[in-house]
Short mmCIF file of C-alpha atoms in Angstrom, two decimals:
data_model
loop_
_atom_site.label_atom_id
_atom_site.label_comp_id
_atom_site.label_asym_id
_atom_site.label_seq_id
_atom_site.Cartn_x
_atom_site.Cartn_y
_atom_site.Cartn_z
CA MET Q 19 -1.77 -17.40 -6.56
CA GLU Q 20 1.51 -18.77 -5.53
CA LYS Q 21 1.35 -19.79 -1.92
CA THR Q 22 4.23 -20.58 0.59
CA MET Q 23 3.34 -23.08 3.35
CA ILE Q 24 5.07 -22.71 6.85
CA LYS Q 25 4.87 -26.03 8.55
CA SER Q 26 4.48 -25.45 12.10
CA ILE Q 27 5.26 -23.07 14.80
CA PRO Q 28 8.42 -24.93 16.13
CA THR Q 29 10.01 -24.50 12.84
CA PHE Q 30 10.49 -20.85 13.43
CA VAL Q 31 13.23 -19.37 15.38
CA LYS Q 32 12.28 -16.72 18.01
CA ILE Q 33 14.61 -13.65 17.80
CA SER Q 34 14.87 -10.86 20.28
CA ALA Q 35 13.21 -7.64 19.73
CA LEU Q 36 16.96 -6.20 19.51
CA ALA Q 37 17.71 -8.53 16.73
CA VAL Q 38 14.44 -8.17 14.72
CA LEU Q 39 15.82 -5.60 12.41
CA PRO Q 40 14.57 -4.16 9.29
CA LEU Q 41 17.54 -5.93 7.70
CA SER Q 42 18.12 -9.43 7.08
CA LEU Q 43 20.29 -11.16 9.73
CA THR Q 44 21.25 -14.17 7.60
CA PHE Q 45 24.62 -12.50 6.81
CA THR Q 46 27.36 -12.69 9.37
CA ALA Q 47 29.63 -9.62 10.03
CA GLN Q 48 32.01 -10.85 7.55
CA ALA Q 49 29.64 -11.75 4.75
CA GLN Q 50 27.36 -8.50 4.99
CA ASN Q 51 26.72 -7.16 1.61
CA GLU Q 52 27.98 -3.88 0.08
CA GLN Q 53 24.78 -1.94 0.79
CA GLN Q 54 24.46 -2.71 4.59
CA GLN Q 55 28.30 -1.87 4.81
CA ALA Q 56 27.48 1.29 3.25
CA LEU Q 57 24.85 1.99 5.93
CA TYR Q 58 27.51 1.78 8.65
CA LYS Q 59 29.71 4.26 6.33
CA ILE Q 60 27.08 6.57 6.08
CA ALA Q 61 26.69 6.91 9.83
CA GLU Q 62 30.39 7.36 10.38
CA ASP Q 63 30.68 9.94 7.62
CA ILE Q 64 28.47 12.61 9.27
CA SER Q 65 30.66 15.54 10.30
CA PRO Q 66 30.02 16.98 13.73
CA LYS Q 67 32.39 20.15 12.35
CA ARG Q 68 30.29 20.61 9.21
CA ILE Q 69 27.11 20.74 11.44
CA GLU Q 70 28.73 22.99 13.73
CA SER Q 71 29.70 25.48 10.79
CA ASP Q 72 26.25 25.29 9.45
CA ILE Q 73 24.30 26.01 12.49
CA THR Q 74 26.85 29.05 13.43
CA THR Q 75 25.96 30.28 9.85
CA LEU Q 76 22.28 30.30 10.57
CA VAL Q 77 22.80 31.92 13.92
CA ASN Q 78 24.68 34.64 12.30
CA PHE Q 79 21.97 35.80 10.34
CA GLY Q 80 20.55 37.36 13.57
CA THR Q 81 17.15 36.35 13.16
CA ARG Q 82 15.13 33.87 10.86
CA HIS Q 83 11.55 34.78 11.95
CA THR Q 84 8.98 34.31 8.95
CA LEU Q 85 8.06 38.02 9.19
CA SER Q 86 11.80 39.20 9.28
CA GLU Q 87 13.94 40.94 6.72
CA THR Q 88 14.14 39.43 3.11
CA GLU Q 89 16.14 42.03 1.05
CA SER Q 90 19.55 41.96 3.33
CA ASP Q 91 22.23 39.46 2.36
CA THR Q 92 23.28 39.15 6.17
CA ARG Q 93 20.17 39.25 8.28
CA GLY Q 94 16.62 37.62 8.33
CA ILE Q 95 14.94 34.85 6.84
CA GLY Q 96 15.47 36.01 3.15
CA ALA Q 97 19.37 35.71 3.47
CA ALA Q 98 19.13 32.46 5.42
CA ARG Q 99 16.91 30.78 2.94
CA ARG Q 100 18.97 32.05 0.01
CA TRP Q 101 22.15 30.62 1.81
CA ILE Q 102 20.46 27.23 2.23
CA LYS Q 103 19.51 27.08 -1.30
CA SER Q 104 23.10 27.86 -2.24
CA GLU Q 105 24.53 24.99 0.00
CA PHE Q 106 22.08 22.60 -1.66
CA GLU Q 107 23.34 23.80 -5.05
CA LYS Q 108 27.06 23.40 -4.16
CA ILE Q 109 26.15 19.66 -3.03
CA SER Q 110 24.53 19.16 -6.11
CA ALA Q 111 27.41 20.40 -8.24
CA GLU Q 112 29.93 18.01 -6.45
CA CYS Q 113 27.50 15.16 -7.47
CA GLY Q 114 27.25 16.17 -11.16
CA GLY Q 115 23.78 17.80 -10.77
CA CYS Q 116 22.27 14.83 -8.64
CA LEU Q 117 19.93 17.21 -6.70
CA ASP Q 118 16.84 19.16 -8.18
CA VAL Q 119 16.91 22.42 -5.82
CA TYR Q 120 14.12 25.01 -5.75
CA PHE Q 121 12.25 27.38 -3.72
CA GLN Q 122 8.83 26.27 -2.83
CA SER Q 123 6.41 29.57 -1.70
CA GLU Q 124 2.98 30.58 -1.14
CA THR Q 125 1.79 34.11 0.18
CA ILE Q 126 0.04 34.03 3.63
CA SER Q 127 -2.18 36.40 5.10
CA GLY Q 128 -5.14 36.68 7.41
CA GLU Q 129 -3.74 34.33 9.99
CA LYS Q 130 -3.37 35.01 13.67
CA ARG Q 131 0.40 35.11 13.38
CA ILE Q 132 0.71 36.26 9.85
CA PRO Q 133 -2.01 38.96 9.56
CA ASP Q 134 -0.48 40.74 6.74
CA PRO Q 135 0.50 39.10 3.39
CA VAL Q 136 4.06 37.29 3.58
CA GLU Q 137 5.75 34.77 1.24
CA VAL Q 138 6.44 31.73 3.12
CA VAL Q 139 9.43 30.32 1.40
CA SER Q 140 10.97 26.75 1.76
CA VAL Q 141 14.04 25.24 0.13
CA ILE Q 142 13.58 21.68 -1.45
CA ALA Q 143 16.21 19.44 -2.85
CA ILE Q 144 15.34 16.22 -4.46
CA GLN Q 145 17.73 13.23 -5.20
CA ARG Q 146 16.00 11.17 -7.97
CA GLY Q 147 15.94 7.26 -7.65
CA SER Q 148 17.17 5.38 -10.35
CA THR Q 149 14.44 2.78 -10.75
CA ASP Q 150 11.53 4.24 -8.85
CA PRO Q 151 11.75 7.95 -8.83
CA GLU Q 152 8.13 8.49 -7.79
CA ARG Q 153 8.62 6.94 -4.50
CA TYR Q 154 9.89 9.34 -2.02
CA VAL Q 155 11.11 9.32 1.57
CA MET Q 156 11.99 12.80 2.90
CA MET Q 157 13.98 14.44 5.74
CA SER Q 158 13.10 18.18 6.98
CA GLY Q 159 14.15 20.94 9.63
CA ASP Q 160 12.59 24.16 10.07
CA ILE Q 161 14.46 27.44 8.98
CA ASP Q 162 12.56 30.10 11.12
CA SER Q 163 13.33 30.97 14.60
CA ARG Q 164 11.45 33.07 17.43
CA VAL Q 165 11.70 34.62 20.62
CA SER Q 166 9.34 35.22 23.66
CA ASP Q 167 6.78 37.21 21.65
CA VAL Q 168 5.85 35.21 18.69
CA MET Q 169 5.06 38.36 16.44
CA ASP Q 170 8.64 39.94 17.51
CA PHE Q 171 10.52 39.70 14.06
CA THR Q 172 13.08 42.26 14.66
CA SER Q 173 14.94 41.11 17.87
CA ASP Q 174 17.98 38.64 17.70
CA SER Q 175 16.58 35.12 17.74
CA PRO Q 176 19.60 32.82 17.39
CA GLY Q 177 17.49 29.71 17.04
CA ALA Q 178 20.67 27.50 17.34
CA ASN Q 179 18.89 24.34 18.45
CA ASP Q 180 15.38 25.29 17.35
CA ASN Q 181 15.96 24.73 14.63
CA ALA Q 182 19.11 25.58 12.94
CA SER Q 183 20.13 22.11 14.31
CA GLY Q 184 17.42 20.34 12.10
CA VAL Q 185 18.36 22.30 8.95
CA ALA Q 186 22.23 21.76 9.42
CA GLY Q 187 21.53 17.83 9.90
CA THR Q 188 19.28 18.05 6.52
CA LEU Q 189 22.14 19.62 4.74
CA GLU Q 190 24.70 17.24 6.14
CA ALA Q 191 22.49 14.16 5.32
CA ALA Q 192 22.29 15.48 1.66
CA ARG Q 193 26.05 16.12 1.49
CA ILE Q 194 26.79 12.17 2.46
CA LEU Q 195 23.83 10.66 0.60
CA SER Q 196 24.41 12.47 -2.54
CA LYS Q 197 27.59 10.15 -2.85
CA TYR Q 198 25.30 7.27 -3.44
CA LYS Q 199 22.48 6.25 -5.92
CA PHE Q 200 19.24 4.84 -4.72
CA ASN Q 201 16.27 2.92 -6.35
CA GLY Q 202 13.95 5.56 -4.65
CA SER Q 203 13.98 9.28 -4.48
CA ILE Q 204 15.25 11.19 -1.25
CA VAL Q 205 13.94 14.64 -0.30
CA TYR Q 206 15.67 17.16 1.71
CA ALA Q 207 13.59 19.95 2.88
CA ALA Q 208 14.17 23.27 4.80
CA LEU Q 209 10.78 24.21 5.62
CA ALA Q 210 9.51 27.84 6.59
CA GLY Q 211 6.83 29.15 8.83
CA GLU Q 212 6.81 26.61 11.32
CA GLU Q 213 6.66 28.90 14.36
CA GLN Q 214 3.99 30.90 12.73
CA GLY Q 215 1.60 27.94 12.16
CA LEU Q 216 3.32 24.98 10.17
CA PHE Q 217 2.99 26.75 6.97
CA GLY Q 218 5.90 25.42 5.31
CA GLY Q 219 4.77 22.07 6.04
CA ARG Q 220 1.19 22.61 4.79
CA ILE Q 221 2.31 24.24 1.56
CA MET Q 222 4.43 21.21 0.77
CA ALA Q 223 2.09 18.43 2.08
CA ASN Q 224 -0.79 19.89 -0.13
CA GLN Q 225 1.55 20.01 -3.10
CA VAL Q 226 2.54 16.52 -2.70
CA GLN Q 227 -0.99 15.25 -2.40
CA LYS Q 228 -1.80 17.42 -5.48
CA ASP Q 229 1.20 16.23 -7.54
CA GLY Q 230 0.32 12.62 -6.49
CA TRP Q 231 3.70 11.59 -4.79
CA ARG Q 232 4.12 8.20 -3.47
CA LEU Q 233 5.57 9.99 -0.04
CA LYS Q 234 6.45 6.76 2.16
CA ALA Q 235 8.18 8.52 5.00
CA VAL Q 236 8.47 11.99 6.46
CA LEU Q 237 11.37 12.36 9.09
CA ASN Q 238 10.72 15.72 10.71
CA ASN Q 239 13.89 16.93 12.52
CA ASP Q 240 13.05 19.70 15.38
CA MET Q 241 15.72 20.45 17.95
CA ILE Q 242 18.35 17.47 17.79
CA GLY Q 243 21.32 19.31 19.52
CA ASN Q 244 20.50 19.76 23.24
CA ILE Q 245 21.57 17.04 25.69
CA GLU Q 246 21.20 19.29 29.01
CA GLY Q 247 17.42 19.07 30.03
CA VAL Q 248 15.54 21.39 32.25
CA ASN Q 249 14.99 18.59 34.65
CA GLY Q 250 18.92 18.31 35.25
CA VAL Q 251 19.17 15.38 33.09
CA ILE Q 252 22.35 15.33 30.91
CA ASN Q 253 22.35 12.47 28.33
CA ASN Q 254 23.65 12.05 24.92
CA THR Q 255 22.65 8.52 24.35
CA THR Q 256 18.81 8.67 23.63
CA ALA Q 257 16.48 10.39 21.53
CA ARG Q 258 12.52 10.49 20.82
CA ILE Q 259 10.57 9.25 17.91
CA PHE Q 260 7.05 10.67 18.05
CA ALA Q 261 4.62 8.93 16.03
CA GLU Q 262 0.73 8.93 15.81
CA GLY Q 263 -1.59 5.80 15.89
CA THR Q 264 -4.61 5.81 13.93
CA ARG Q 265 -4.71 7.95 10.84
CA VAL Q 266 -6.83 11.03 11.05
CA THR Q 267 -7.89 10.60 7.62
CA GLU Q 268 -9.66 7.17 8.48
CA THR Q 269 -12.98 6.74 7.07
CA THR Q 270 -15.78 5.48 9.01
CA ASP Q 271 -15.95 2.20 7.39
CA GLU Q 272 -12.24 1.76 8.04
CA ALA Q 273 -12.75 2.66 11.53
CA ARG Q 274 -15.57 0.04 11.98
CA THR Q 275 -13.23 -2.57 10.24
CA ARG Q 276 -10.24 -1.79 12.59
CA ARG Q 277 -12.38 -1.98 15.76
CA PHE Q 278 -12.62 -5.78 14.88
CA THR Q 279 -9.29 -6.39 13.37
CA GLY Q 280 -6.96 -4.09 15.35
CA GLY Q 281 -4.22 -1.55 14.01
CA GLU Q 282 -4.54 1.37 16.61
CA VAL Q 283 -0.67 0.79 17.36
CA ASP Q 284 0.12 0.01 13.73
CA SER Q 285 -0.30 2.84 11.76
CA PRO Q 286 2.43 3.53 8.86
CA SER Q 287 3.81 6.40 11.08
CA ARG Q 288 4.08 3.76 14.03
CA ASN Q 289 6.05 1.18 11.81
CA LEU Q 290 7.95 3.87 10.49
CA ALA Q 291 9.03 4.66 13.94
CA ARG Q 292 9.84 0.97 14.81
CA TYR Q 293 11.83 0.87 11.64
CA ILE Q 294 13.96 4.03 12.81
CA ASP Q 295 14.22 2.57 16.11
CA ASN Q 296 15.75 -0.62 14.80
CA ILE Q 297 18.17 1.30 12.53
CA ALA Q 298 19.44 2.97 15.74
CA ASP Q 299 20.05 -0.37 17.31
CA GLN Q 300 21.89 -1.86 14.61
CA TYR Q 301 23.72 1.36 12.77
CA ILE Q 302 24.09 4.04 15.39
CA GLU Q 303 26.74 3.78 18.31
CA ASN Q 304 25.47 4.14 21.63
CA LEU Q 305 21.95 5.61 20.78
CA ASP Q 306 18.67 4.14 22.03
CA THR Q 307 15.59 5.63 20.73
CA MET Q 308 12.18 6.02 22.52
CA VAL Q 309 9.09 5.28 20.28
CA ILE Q 310 6.57 7.83 21.76
CA TYR Q 311 2.80 6.91 21.11
CA ARG Q 312 1.74 10.39 20.23
CA LEU Q 313 1.63 12.76 17.43
CA ASP Q 314 4.19 15.21 19.13
CA ARG Q 315 4.94 16.39 22.65
CA PHE Q 316 1.93 16.84 24.78
CA GLY Q 317 -0.30 19.36 23.28
CA ARG Q 318 2.24 20.66 20.67
CA GLY Q 319 3.03 20.11 17.23
CA GLY Q 320 5.63 20.10 14.48
CA HIS Q 321 5.86 20.00 10.55
CA HIS Q 322 5.14 16.28 10.50
CA ARG Q 323 1.84 17.03 11.23
CA PRO Q 324 0.41 18.37 8.01
CA PHE Q 325 1.80 15.56 6.22
CA ASN Q 326 -0.19 13.22 8.80
CA ASP Q 327 -3.07 15.35 8.35
CA LEU Q 328 -3.21 14.31 4.88
CA GLY Q 329 -2.63 10.59 5.49
CA PHE Q 330 1.17 10.27 4.87
CA PRO Q 331 3.66 8.41 7.08
CA GLY Q 332 5.57 10.88 9.02
CA ILE Q 333 7.27 11.23 12.67
CA ARG Q 334 9.35 13.62 14.57
CA ILE Q 335 12.80 12.90 15.87
CA MET Q 336 14.32 15.14 18.39
CA GLU Q 337 16.33 15.12 21.76
CA THR Q 338 15.06 13.29 24.79
CA ASN Q 339 15.69 16.05 27.36
CA GLU Q 340 14.47 19.51 26.36
CA ASN Q 341 15.57 22.69 28.06
CA TYR Q 342 12.76 25.31 27.98
CA THR Q 343 15.07 28.24 28.90
CA ARG Q 344 16.53 28.00 25.61
CA GLN Q 345 13.27 27.58 23.64
CA HIS Q 346 11.27 30.48 22.22
CA GLN Q 347 13.17 32.97 24.62
CA ASP Q 348 14.50 36.45 24.71
CA LEU Q 349 18.09 36.66 25.12
CA ARG Q 350 18.62 37.64 28.81
CA GLU Q 351 19.91 36.58 32.18
CA GLU Q 352 17.61 36.33 35.12
CA ASP Q 353 18.34 35.03 38.60
CA GLY Q 354 21.59 33.71 37.44
CA ILE Q 355 19.85 31.71 34.54
CA LYS Q 356 20.83 32.46 31.03
CA TYR Q 357 17.63 32.44 28.60
CA GLY Q 358 17.93 31.89 24.87
CA ASP Q 359 18.64 29.47 22.06
CA THR Q 360 22.25 30.23 21.61
CA LEU Q 361 25.34 28.01 20.25
CA ASP Q 362 26.63 27.05 23.57
CA GLY Q 363 23.29 24.82 24.10
CA VAL Q 364 24.09 22.63 21.30
CA ASN Q 365 26.15 19.58 21.31
CA PHE Q 366 27.40 19.14 17.91
CA ASP Q 367 28.50 15.39 18.21
CA TYR Q 368 24.84 14.56 19.37
CA ALA Q 369 23.30 16.37 16.62
CA ALA Q 370 25.63 14.34 14.21
CA LYS Q 371 24.44 11.03 15.78
CA LEU Q 372 20.69 11.85 15.31
CA THR Q 373 21.65 13.18 11.95
CA GLY Q 374 23.29 9.87 11.30
CA LEU Q 375 20.30 8.00 12.33
CA ASN Q 376 18.20 10.00 9.72
CA ALA Q 377 20.71 9.29 6.95
CA VAL Q 378 20.93 5.82 7.40
CA SER Q 379 17.28 5.37 7.68
CA LEU Q 380 16.66 7.35 4.34
CA ALA Q 381 19.28 5.24 2.77
CA ALA Q 382 17.87 1.88 3.73
CA MET Q 383 14.35 2.82 2.78
CA ALA Q 384 15.48 4.31 -0.59
CA TRP Q 385 17.33 1.19 -1.24
CA ALA Q 386 14.67 -1.23 -0.19
CA PRO Q 387 11.85 -2.11 -2.40
CA ASN Q 388 8.60 -0.44 -2.34
CA PRO Q 389 6.79 -1.44 0.95
CA PRO Q 390 3.95 -4.23 0.09
CA ALA Q 391 1.04 -2.86 -0.96
CA ASN Q 392 -2.69 -4.07 -0.53
CA VAL Q 393 -1.62 -6.45 2.28
CA LYS Q 394 -4.50 -8.62 3.65
CA ILE Q 395 -5.00 -11.03 6.28
CA LYS Q 396 -7.47 -13.99 6.97
CA GLY Q 397 -7.43 -16.68 9.43
CA ALA Q 398 -10.52 -16.18 11.94
CA VAL Q 399 -11.60 -19.21 13.58
CA GLN Q 400 -8.79 -21.39 11.92
CA PRO Q 401 -5.57 -22.67 13.43
CA SER Q 402 -3.42 -20.82 11.13
CA THR Q 403 -3.13 -17.39 9.58
CA SER Q 404 -2.51 -16.15 6.00
CA LEU Q 405 -1.33 -12.96 4.56
CA MET Q 406 -1.55 -11.85 1.12
CA TRP Q 407 -0.14 -8.86 -0.87
CA ASP Q 408 0.86 -7.54 -4.40
CA ILE Q 409 4.13 -8.29 -5.68
CA ALA Q 410 5.98 -4.94 -6.40
CA ASP Q 411 6.62 -4.10 -10.01
CA THR Q 412 9.69 -5.51 -11.33
CA ALA Q 413 10.73 -2.59 -13.57
CA GLN Q 414 10.51 -0.36 -10.67
CA ASN Q 415 12.10 -2.88 -8.14
CA PRO Q 416 14.51 -4.78 -9.78
CA GLN Q 417 16.13 -5.31 -6.45
CA LEU Q 418 13.44 -7.21 -4.91
CA SER Q 419 14.41 -10.53 -3.39
CA GLY Q 420 11.14 -11.27 -1.82
CA TYR Q 421 9.24 -10.70 1.47
CA LYS Q 422 9.41 -11.23 5.03
CA VAL Q 423 6.53 -11.86 7.26
CA TYR Q 424 6.46 -10.71 10.86
CA TRP Q 425 4.35 -11.10 13.93
CA ARG Q 426 4.54 -10.24 17.56
CA HIS Q 427 2.47 -10.57 20.70
CA THR Q 428 -0.36 -7.81 20.72
CA ASP Q 429 1.11 -6.20 23.66
CA ALA Q 430 4.71 -6.14 22.60
CA PRO Q 431 6.28 -3.00 21.19
CA GLN Q 432 8.45 -4.32 18.62
CA TRP Q 433 8.18 -7.35 16.14
CA GLU Q 434 9.32 -10.52 17.91
CA PHE Q 435 9.26 -13.31 15.34
CA SER Q 436 9.77 -13.20 11.37
CA LYS Q 437 10.32 -15.63 8.27
CA PHE Q 438 11.55 -14.92 4.79
CA VAL Q 439 9.07 -16.34 2.56
CA GLY Q 440 10.70 -15.56 -0.92
CA LYS Q 441 9.24 -13.63 -4.06
CA VAL Q 442 5.62 -14.74 -3.53
CA ASN Q 443 2.33 -13.02 -2.78
CA GLU Q 444 1.08 -15.28 -0.14
CA ALA Q 445 2.28 -16.97 2.83
CA THR Q 446 0.55 -19.01 5.82
CA LEU Q 447 1.82 -19.55 9.36
CA GLU Q 448 0.71 -22.84 10.37
CA ASN Q 449 -0.45 -23.01 14.08
CA VAL Q 450 -0.09 -19.37 14.51
CA VAL Q 451 -3.55 -18.12 15.71
CA ILE Q 452 -4.58 -14.75 14.31
CA ASP Q 453 -6.25 -13.99 17.61
CA ASN Q 454 -3.12 -13.89 19.67
CA TYR Q 455 -0.52 -11.96 17.43
CA PHE Q 456 -0.28 -8.63 15.25
CA PHE Q 457 0.95 -9.32 11.78
CA GLY Q 458 2.78 -7.61 8.88
CA VAL Q 459 4.88 -8.07 5.77
CA ALA Q 460 8.15 -6.32 4.60
CA SER Q 461 9.78 -6.28 1.06
CA VAL Q 462 13.41 -7.41 1.00
CA ASN Q 463 16.02 -6.46 -1.67
CA ASN Q 464 18.97 -8.53 -3.03
CA ASP Q 465 21.14 -7.37 -0.35
CA GLY Q 466 19.08 -7.98 2.55
CA ILE Q 467 17.80 -4.30 3.05
CA GLU Q 468 14.07 -4.40 4.04
CA SER Q 469 11.26 -1.81 3.75
CA PRO Q 470 9.21 -1.00 7.01
CA VAL Q 471 6.58 -3.51 8.04
CA VAL Q 472 3.29 -2.95 6.71
CA PHE Q 473 0.28 -4.05 8.89
CA PRO Q 474 -2.71 -5.61 6.86
CA GLY Q 475 -5.74 -3.33 5.83
CA ALA Q 476 -6.27 0.40 5.45
CA ALA Q 477 -4.92 1.09 8.96
CA GLY Q 478 -1.44 0.09 8.30
CA SER Q 479 -1.21 0.82 4.52
CA PHE Q 480 1.68 2.69 3.07
CA GLY Q 481 -0.14 3.24 -0.14
CA GLN Q 482 0.77 1.77 -3.45
#
């Protein structure tokens, strides 16, 4: 086993939390490589006008309730999903057929919100990677909408922000990213049945597990267009990233190990959130993201949850300041307050900003090598800490340059210290005591782009 020795703690340079990015900082602004420059361009190319057009089209279907009309070409969930599929097909045609576009469906019945048989149909588009096509990262939005009564499938339900904004963002990300080629695969998903019980996500997550996908990240976008909060705050410079802690799939033995080694705040979902938070700092102008240590908003849920339920890394990206008069409301005016999720409640520039955050994050992860697998750590009652991992398959990851070891104080929200150690499978941090820090490892490509940081053991594993 090849081993890199790092002499002593004074040889390391402390980097601020803002500067410790999931990308190498050894390049000057003038010398940045082609892919890093492309990440800036991806963010710049997201179009608020196209997002506005897509949200308007979705609103004009009248209602997108899961139980609504399916035969009409102009109204209801059927017309909406056929239009979304046609948009993905147009994008694919423009990139020479680079997207695999299909409906994914299952008939649901006997549920509280779907008592009678209903075909729940999502739209999936996959941009296959060139060297590691079985490794996936995914962006999703929800097709369906609702009013006050969750079973009312006939009233107008514009769903402009919740969640035409997420679907429009997913379509726009596909338009921009389809112009590039990546090592890993990118999935764009418009999921159905969210308001009725997260059914589109459940159907897809189950299929992903059945098919054995190496799914490394689910970026669920649910309400990314509102900047005027019900609390009176108007702010277009912040966003939230919700990320659960300990995996719900953790076994009894894994929980016992975690109790003595840590990992409660270093699940793959949490380190995915840290990764995206750093992407925002580096590539998205005037956007500060808040990593929320919770599955979702208090007592609520979203379409990343079915993937988390099966152990896949997944987070929710959304606006910071919600307006509850515009969510799940009948269209009406009471006491001078207008209720309803209409177009005038969406800020398209802000929706574009959050779409850019998604697109850059997807591109970086798809260009990066596979996150380190089988990361282990040792150093109990020793003056130094050693980390070990498997070197990625070179056929799947020809872009692999090496690995970077990260560590931080146990109460620090972001990674504070890092050291590139090369294409090795072990590194020792001399005089860095294991009890005083949390540790992780990221893989780095030849252009300096990194994977998310992987915390040692089952608690932090992104899988193979």
